[in-house]
Short mmCIF file of N, CA and C in Angstrom, two decimals:
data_model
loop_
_atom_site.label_atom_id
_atom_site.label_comp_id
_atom_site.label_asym_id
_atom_site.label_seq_id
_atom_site.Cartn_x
_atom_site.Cartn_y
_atom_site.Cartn_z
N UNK A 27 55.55 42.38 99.91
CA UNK A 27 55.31 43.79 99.73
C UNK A 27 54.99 44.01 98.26
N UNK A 28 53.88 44.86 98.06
CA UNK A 28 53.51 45.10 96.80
C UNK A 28 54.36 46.14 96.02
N UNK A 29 54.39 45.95 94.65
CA UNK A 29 55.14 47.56 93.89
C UNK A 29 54.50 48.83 94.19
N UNK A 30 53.01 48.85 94.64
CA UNK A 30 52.99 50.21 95.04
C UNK A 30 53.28 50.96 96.65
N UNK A 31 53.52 49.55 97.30
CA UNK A 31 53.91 50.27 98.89
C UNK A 31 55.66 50.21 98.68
N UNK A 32 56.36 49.32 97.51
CA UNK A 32 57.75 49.80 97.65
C UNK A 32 57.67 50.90 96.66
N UNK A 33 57.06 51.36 96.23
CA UNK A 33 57.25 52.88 95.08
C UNK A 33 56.94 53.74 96.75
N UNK A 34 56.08 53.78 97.09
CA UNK A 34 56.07 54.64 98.58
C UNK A 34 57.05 54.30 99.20
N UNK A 35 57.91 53.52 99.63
CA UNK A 35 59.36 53.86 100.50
C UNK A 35 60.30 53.91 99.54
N UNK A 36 60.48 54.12 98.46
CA UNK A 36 61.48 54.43 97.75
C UNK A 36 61.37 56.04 97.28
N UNK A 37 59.61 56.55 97.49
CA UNK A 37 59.66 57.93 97.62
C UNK A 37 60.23 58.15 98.98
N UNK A 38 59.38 58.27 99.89
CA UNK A 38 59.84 58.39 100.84
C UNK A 38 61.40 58.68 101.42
N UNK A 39 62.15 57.80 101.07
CA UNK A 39 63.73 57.31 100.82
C UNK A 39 64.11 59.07 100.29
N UNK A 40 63.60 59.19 99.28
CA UNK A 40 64.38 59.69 98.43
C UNK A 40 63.76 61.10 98.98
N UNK A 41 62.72 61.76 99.46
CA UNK A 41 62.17 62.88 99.97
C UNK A 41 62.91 63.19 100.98
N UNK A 42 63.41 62.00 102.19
CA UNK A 42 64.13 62.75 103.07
C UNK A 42 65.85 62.47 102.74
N UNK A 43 65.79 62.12 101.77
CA UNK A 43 67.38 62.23 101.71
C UNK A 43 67.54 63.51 101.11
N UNK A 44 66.37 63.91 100.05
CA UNK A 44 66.66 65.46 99.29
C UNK A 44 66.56 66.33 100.87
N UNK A 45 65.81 65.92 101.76
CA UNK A 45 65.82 67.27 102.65
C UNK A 45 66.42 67.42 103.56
N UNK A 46 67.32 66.26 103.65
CA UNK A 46 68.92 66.05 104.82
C UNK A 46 69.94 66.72 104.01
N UNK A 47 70.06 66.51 102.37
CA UNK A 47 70.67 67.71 102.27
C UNK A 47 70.62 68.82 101.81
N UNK A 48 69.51 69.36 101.60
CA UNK A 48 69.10 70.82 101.78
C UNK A 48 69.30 71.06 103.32
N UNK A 49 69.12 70.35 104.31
CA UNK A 49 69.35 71.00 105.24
C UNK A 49 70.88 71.40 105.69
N UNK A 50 71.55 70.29 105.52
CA UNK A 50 73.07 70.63 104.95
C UNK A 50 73.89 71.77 104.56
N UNK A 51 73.23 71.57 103.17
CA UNK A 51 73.67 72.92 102.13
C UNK A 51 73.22 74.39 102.83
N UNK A 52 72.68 74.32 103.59
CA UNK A 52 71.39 75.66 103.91
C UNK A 52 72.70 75.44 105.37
N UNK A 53 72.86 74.77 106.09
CA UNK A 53 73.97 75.03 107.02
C UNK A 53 75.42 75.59 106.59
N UNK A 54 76.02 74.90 105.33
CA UNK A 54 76.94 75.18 105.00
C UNK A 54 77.45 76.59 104.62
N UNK A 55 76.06 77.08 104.12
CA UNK A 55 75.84 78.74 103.50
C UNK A 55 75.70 79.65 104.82
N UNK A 56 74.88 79.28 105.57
CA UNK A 56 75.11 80.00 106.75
C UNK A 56 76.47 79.89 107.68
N UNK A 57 76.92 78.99 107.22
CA UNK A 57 78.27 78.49 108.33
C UNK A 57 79.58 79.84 107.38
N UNK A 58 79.06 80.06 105.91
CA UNK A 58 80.35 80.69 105.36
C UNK A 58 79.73 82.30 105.80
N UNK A 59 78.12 82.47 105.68
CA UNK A 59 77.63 84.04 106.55
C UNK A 59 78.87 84.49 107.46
N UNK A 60 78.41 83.22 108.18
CA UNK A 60 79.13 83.38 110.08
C UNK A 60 80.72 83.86 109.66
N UNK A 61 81.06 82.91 109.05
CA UNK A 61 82.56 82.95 108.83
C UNK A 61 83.02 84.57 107.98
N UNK A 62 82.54 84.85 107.57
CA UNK A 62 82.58 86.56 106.61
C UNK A 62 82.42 87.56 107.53
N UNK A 63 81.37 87.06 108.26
CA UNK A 63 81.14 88.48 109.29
C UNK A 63 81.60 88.45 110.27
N UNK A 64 82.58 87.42 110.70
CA UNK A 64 83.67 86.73 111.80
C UNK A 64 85.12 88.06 111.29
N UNK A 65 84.98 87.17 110.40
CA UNK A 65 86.06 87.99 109.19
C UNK A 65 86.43 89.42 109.05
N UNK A 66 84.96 90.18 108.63
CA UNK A 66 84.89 91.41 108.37
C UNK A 66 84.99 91.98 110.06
N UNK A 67 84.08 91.81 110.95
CA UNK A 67 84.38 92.42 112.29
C UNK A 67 85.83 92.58 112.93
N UNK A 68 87.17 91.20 112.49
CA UNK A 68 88.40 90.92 112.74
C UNK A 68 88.96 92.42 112.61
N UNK A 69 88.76 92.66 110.88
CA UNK A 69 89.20 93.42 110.14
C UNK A 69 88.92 95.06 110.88
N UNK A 70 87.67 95.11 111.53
CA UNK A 70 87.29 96.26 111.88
C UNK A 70 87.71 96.59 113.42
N UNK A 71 88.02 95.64 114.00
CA UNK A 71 88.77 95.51 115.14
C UNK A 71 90.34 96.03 114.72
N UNK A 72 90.66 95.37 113.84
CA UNK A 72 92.33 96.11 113.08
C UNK A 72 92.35 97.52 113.16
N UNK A 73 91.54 98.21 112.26
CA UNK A 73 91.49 99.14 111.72
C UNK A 73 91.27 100.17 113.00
N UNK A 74 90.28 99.88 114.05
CA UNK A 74 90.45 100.40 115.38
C UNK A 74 91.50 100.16 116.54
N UNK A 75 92.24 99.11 116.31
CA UNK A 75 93.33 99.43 116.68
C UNK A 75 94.50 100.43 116.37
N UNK A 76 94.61 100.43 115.12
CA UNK A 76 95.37 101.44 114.67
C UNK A 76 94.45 102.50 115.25
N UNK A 77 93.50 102.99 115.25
CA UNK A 77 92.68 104.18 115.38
C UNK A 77 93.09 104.97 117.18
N UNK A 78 93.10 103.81 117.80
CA UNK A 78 93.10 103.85 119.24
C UNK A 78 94.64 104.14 119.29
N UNK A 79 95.50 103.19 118.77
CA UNK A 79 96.96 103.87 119.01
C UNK A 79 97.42 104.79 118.40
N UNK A 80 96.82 105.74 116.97
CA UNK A 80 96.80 107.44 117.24
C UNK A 80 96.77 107.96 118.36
N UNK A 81 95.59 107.88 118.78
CA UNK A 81 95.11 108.39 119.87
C UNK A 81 95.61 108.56 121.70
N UNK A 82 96.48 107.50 121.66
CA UNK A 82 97.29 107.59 122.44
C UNK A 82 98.55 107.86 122.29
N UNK A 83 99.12 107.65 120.85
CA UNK A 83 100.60 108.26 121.11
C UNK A 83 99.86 109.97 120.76
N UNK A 84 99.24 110.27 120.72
CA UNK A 84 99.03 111.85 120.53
C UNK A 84 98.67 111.80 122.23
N UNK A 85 97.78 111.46 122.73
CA UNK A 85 97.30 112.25 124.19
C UNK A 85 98.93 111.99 124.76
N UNK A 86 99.64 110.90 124.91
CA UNK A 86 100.90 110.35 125.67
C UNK A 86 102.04 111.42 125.43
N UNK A 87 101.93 111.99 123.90
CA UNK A 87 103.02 112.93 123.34
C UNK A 87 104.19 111.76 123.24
N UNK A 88 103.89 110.90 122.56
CA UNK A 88 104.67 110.05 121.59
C UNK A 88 105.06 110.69 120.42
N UNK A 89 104.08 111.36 119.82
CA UNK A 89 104.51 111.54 118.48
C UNK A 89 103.79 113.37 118.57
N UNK A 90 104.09 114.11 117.52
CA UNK A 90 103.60 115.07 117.54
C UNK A 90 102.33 115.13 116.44
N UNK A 91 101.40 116.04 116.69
CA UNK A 91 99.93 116.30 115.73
C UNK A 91 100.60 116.08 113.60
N UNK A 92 102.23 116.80 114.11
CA UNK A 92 102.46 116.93 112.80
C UNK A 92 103.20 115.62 112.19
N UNK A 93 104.07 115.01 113.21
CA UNK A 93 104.40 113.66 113.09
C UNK A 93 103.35 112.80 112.43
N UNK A 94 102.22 112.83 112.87
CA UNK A 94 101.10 111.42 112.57
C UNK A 94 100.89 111.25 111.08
N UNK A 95 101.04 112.40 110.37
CA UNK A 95 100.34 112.21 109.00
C UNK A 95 102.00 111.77 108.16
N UNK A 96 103.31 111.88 108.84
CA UNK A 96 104.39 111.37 108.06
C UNK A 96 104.70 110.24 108.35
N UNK A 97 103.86 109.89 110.11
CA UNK A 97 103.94 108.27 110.29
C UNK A 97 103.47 107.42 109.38
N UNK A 98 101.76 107.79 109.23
CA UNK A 98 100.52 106.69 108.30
C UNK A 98 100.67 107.19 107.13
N UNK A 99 101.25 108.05 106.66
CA UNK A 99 101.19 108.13 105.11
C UNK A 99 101.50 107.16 104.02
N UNK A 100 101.53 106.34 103.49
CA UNK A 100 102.24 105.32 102.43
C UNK A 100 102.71 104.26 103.85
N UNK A 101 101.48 104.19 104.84
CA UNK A 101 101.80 103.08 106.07
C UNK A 101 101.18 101.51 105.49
N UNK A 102 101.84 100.54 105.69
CA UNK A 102 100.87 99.12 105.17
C UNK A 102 101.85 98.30 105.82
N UNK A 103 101.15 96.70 106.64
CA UNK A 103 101.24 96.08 107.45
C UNK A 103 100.29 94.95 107.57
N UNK A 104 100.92 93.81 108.04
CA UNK A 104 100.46 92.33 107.66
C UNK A 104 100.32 92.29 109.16
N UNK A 105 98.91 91.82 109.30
CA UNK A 105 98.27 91.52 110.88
C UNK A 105 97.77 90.12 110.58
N UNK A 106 99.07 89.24 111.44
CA UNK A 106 98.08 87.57 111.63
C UNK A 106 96.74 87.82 112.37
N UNK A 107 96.08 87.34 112.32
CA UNK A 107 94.85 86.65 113.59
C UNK A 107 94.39 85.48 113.16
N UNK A 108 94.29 84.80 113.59
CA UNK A 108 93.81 83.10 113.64
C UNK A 108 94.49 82.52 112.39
N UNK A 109 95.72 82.72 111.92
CA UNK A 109 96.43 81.76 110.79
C UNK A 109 95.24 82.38 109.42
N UNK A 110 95.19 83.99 109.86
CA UNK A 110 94.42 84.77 108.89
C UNK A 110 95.51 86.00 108.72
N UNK A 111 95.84 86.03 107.40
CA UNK A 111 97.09 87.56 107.52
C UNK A 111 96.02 88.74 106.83
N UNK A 112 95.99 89.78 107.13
CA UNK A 112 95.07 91.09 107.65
C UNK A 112 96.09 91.73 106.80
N UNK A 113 95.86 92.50 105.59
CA UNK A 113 96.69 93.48 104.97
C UNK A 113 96.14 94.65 104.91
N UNK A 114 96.56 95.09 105.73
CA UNK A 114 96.21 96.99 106.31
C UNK A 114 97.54 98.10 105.25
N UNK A 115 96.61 98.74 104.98
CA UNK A 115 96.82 99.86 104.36
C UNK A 115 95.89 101.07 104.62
N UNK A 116 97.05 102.22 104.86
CA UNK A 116 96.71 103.31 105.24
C UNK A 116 96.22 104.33 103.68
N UNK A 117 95.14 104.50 103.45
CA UNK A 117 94.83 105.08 102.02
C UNK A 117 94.66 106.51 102.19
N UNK A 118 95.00 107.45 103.13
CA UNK A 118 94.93 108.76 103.25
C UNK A 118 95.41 109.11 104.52
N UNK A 119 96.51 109.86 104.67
CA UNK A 119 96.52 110.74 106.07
C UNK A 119 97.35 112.06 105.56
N UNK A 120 96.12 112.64 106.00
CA UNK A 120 96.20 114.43 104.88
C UNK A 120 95.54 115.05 106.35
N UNK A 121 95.85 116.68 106.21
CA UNK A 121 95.18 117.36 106.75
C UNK A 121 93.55 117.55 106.19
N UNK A 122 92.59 118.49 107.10
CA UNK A 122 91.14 118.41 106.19
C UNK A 122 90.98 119.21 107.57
N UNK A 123 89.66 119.45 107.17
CA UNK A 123 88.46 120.18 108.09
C UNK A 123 87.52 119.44 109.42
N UNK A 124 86.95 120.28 110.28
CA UNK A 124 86.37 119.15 111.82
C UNK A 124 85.48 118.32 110.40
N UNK A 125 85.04 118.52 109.46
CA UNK A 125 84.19 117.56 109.24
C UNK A 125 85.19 116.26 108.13
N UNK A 126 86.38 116.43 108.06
CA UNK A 126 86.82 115.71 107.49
C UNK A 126 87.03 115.56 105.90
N UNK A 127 86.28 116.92 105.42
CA UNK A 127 86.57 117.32 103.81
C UNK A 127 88.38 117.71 103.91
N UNK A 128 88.70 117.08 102.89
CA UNK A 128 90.14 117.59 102.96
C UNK A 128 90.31 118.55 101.49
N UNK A 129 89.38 119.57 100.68
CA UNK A 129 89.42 120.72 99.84
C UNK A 129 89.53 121.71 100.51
N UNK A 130 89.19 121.76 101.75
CA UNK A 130 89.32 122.95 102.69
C UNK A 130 89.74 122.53 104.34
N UNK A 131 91.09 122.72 103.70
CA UNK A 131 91.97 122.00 105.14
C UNK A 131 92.65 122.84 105.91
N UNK A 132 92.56 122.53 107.55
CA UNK A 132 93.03 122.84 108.67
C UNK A 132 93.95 122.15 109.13
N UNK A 133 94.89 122.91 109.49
CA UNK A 133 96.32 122.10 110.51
C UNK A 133 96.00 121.70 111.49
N UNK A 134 94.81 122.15 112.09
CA UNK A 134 94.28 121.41 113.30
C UNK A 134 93.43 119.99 113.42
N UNK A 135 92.93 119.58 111.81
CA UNK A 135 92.58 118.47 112.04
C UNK A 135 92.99 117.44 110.97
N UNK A 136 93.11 116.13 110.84
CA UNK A 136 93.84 115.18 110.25
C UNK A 136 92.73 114.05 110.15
N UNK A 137 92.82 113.68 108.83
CA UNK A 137 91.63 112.37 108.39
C UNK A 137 92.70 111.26 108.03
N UNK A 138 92.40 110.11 108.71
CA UNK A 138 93.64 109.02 108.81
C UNK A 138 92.30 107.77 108.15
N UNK A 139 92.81 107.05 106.79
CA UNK A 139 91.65 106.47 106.17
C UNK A 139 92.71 104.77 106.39
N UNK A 140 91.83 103.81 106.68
CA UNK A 140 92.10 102.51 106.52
C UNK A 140 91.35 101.86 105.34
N UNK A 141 92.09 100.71 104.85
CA UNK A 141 91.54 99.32 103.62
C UNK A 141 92.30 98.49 104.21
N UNK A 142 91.39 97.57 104.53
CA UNK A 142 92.06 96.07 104.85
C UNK A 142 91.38 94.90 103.58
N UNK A 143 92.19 93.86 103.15
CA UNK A 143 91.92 92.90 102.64
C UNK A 143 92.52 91.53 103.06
N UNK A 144 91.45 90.48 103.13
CA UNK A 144 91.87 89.03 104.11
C UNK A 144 91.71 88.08 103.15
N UNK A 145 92.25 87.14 103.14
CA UNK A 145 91.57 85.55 102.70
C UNK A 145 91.12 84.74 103.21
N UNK A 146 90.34 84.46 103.68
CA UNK A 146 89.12 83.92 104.68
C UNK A 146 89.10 82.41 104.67
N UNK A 147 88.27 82.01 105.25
CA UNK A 147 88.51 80.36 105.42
C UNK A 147 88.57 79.38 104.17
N UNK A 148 87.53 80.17 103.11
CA UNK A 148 86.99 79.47 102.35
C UNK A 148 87.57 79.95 101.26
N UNK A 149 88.80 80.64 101.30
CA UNK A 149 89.59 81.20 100.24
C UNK A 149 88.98 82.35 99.30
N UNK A 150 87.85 82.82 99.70
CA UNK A 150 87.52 84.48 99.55
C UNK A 150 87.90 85.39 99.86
N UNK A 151 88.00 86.20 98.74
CA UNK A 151 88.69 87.28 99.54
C UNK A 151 87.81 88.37 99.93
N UNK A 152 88.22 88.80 101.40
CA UNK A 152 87.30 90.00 101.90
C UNK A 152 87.74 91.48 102.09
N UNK A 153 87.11 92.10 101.78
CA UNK A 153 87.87 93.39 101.53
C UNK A 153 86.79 94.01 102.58
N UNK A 154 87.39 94.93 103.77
CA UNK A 154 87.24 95.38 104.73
C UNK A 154 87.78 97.26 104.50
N UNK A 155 86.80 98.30 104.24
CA UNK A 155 87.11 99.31 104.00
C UNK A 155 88.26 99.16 102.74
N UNK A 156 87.62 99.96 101.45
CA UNK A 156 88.07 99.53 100.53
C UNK A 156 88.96 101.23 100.05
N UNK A 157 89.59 101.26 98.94
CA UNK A 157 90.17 102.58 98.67
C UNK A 157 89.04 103.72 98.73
N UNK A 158 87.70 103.17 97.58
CA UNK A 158 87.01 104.08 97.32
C UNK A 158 85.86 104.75 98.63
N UNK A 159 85.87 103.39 99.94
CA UNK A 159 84.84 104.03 100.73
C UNK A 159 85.56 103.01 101.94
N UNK A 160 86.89 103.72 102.70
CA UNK A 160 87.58 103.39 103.55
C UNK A 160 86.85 103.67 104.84
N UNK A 161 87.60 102.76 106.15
CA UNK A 161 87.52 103.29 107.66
C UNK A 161 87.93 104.73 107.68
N UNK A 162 87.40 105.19 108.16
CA UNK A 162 88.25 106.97 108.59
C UNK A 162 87.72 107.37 110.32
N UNK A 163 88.66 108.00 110.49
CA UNK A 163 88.41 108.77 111.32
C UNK A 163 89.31 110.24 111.59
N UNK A 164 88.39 111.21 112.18
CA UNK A 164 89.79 112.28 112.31
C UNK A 164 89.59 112.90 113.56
N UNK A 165 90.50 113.51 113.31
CA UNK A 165 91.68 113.27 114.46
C UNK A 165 91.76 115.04 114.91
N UNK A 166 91.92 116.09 115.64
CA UNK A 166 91.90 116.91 116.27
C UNK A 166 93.80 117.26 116.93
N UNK A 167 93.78 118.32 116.46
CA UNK A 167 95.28 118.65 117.75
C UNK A 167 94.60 119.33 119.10
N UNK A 168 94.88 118.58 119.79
CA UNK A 168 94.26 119.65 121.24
C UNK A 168 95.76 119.94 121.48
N UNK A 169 96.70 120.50 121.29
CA UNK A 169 97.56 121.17 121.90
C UNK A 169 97.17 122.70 121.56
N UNK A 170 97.48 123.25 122.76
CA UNK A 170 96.69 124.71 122.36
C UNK A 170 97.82 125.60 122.57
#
């Protein structure tokens, strides 16, 4: 074999080894995507849980319209899921208006705000509804 057909398999060599691992690396980055937005959805599943069990201890009359905001007020709680601990914090439960401004507030309606923060596979941390732009939802008294 001549030096210029082994300079061609030693390119060669070396072209697809650069692009076995770019293809790699380009998996690995997508594999941590997957894993974040695995992550963040967990988190948003949390945060609707809590949302959903308002909602039933109010329709059930578990708790009263005025109870809820002395339940979640200064509320925070460690949710495992997959050998992942979920730190939920409740960052607002105030009275406010149907649209959820709480400067001009009604006893009839209640804005209940979530922040979750996780440590993720890859030891990032993910912050899921944060103080400044939380989960919310509000909440209505239908007792009439």
């Amino acid at each position: 074999m001549g030096t210029g057909q082994m300079l061609l398999v030693m390119l060669a060599v070396i072209l697809f080894s650069t692009i076995l691992l770019t293809m790699y690396s380009n998996i690995q980055d997508q594999a941590r995507v997957i894993e974040r937005a695995r992550t963040m959805l967990q988190g948003q599943k949390i945060a609707d849980k809590y949302f959903q069990q308002i909602e039933a201890e109010l329709i059930g009359n578990v708790h009263t319209f005025s109870e809820i905001n002395s339940i979640y007020s200064n509320f925070s709680e460690i949710v495992t899921v997959n050998n992942s601990d979920y730190h939920v914090r409740c960052e607002r439960a105030e009275y406010c208006n149907k649209n959820g401004n709480t400067p001009v507030a009604s006893n009839d309606y209640q804005l209940i705000e979530f922040s979750i923060w996780v440590i993720d596979a890859y030891q990032d941390s993910v912050v899921i509804g944060t103080s400044s732009s939380p989960l919310q939802k509000v909440f209505a008294d239908m007792e009439f």
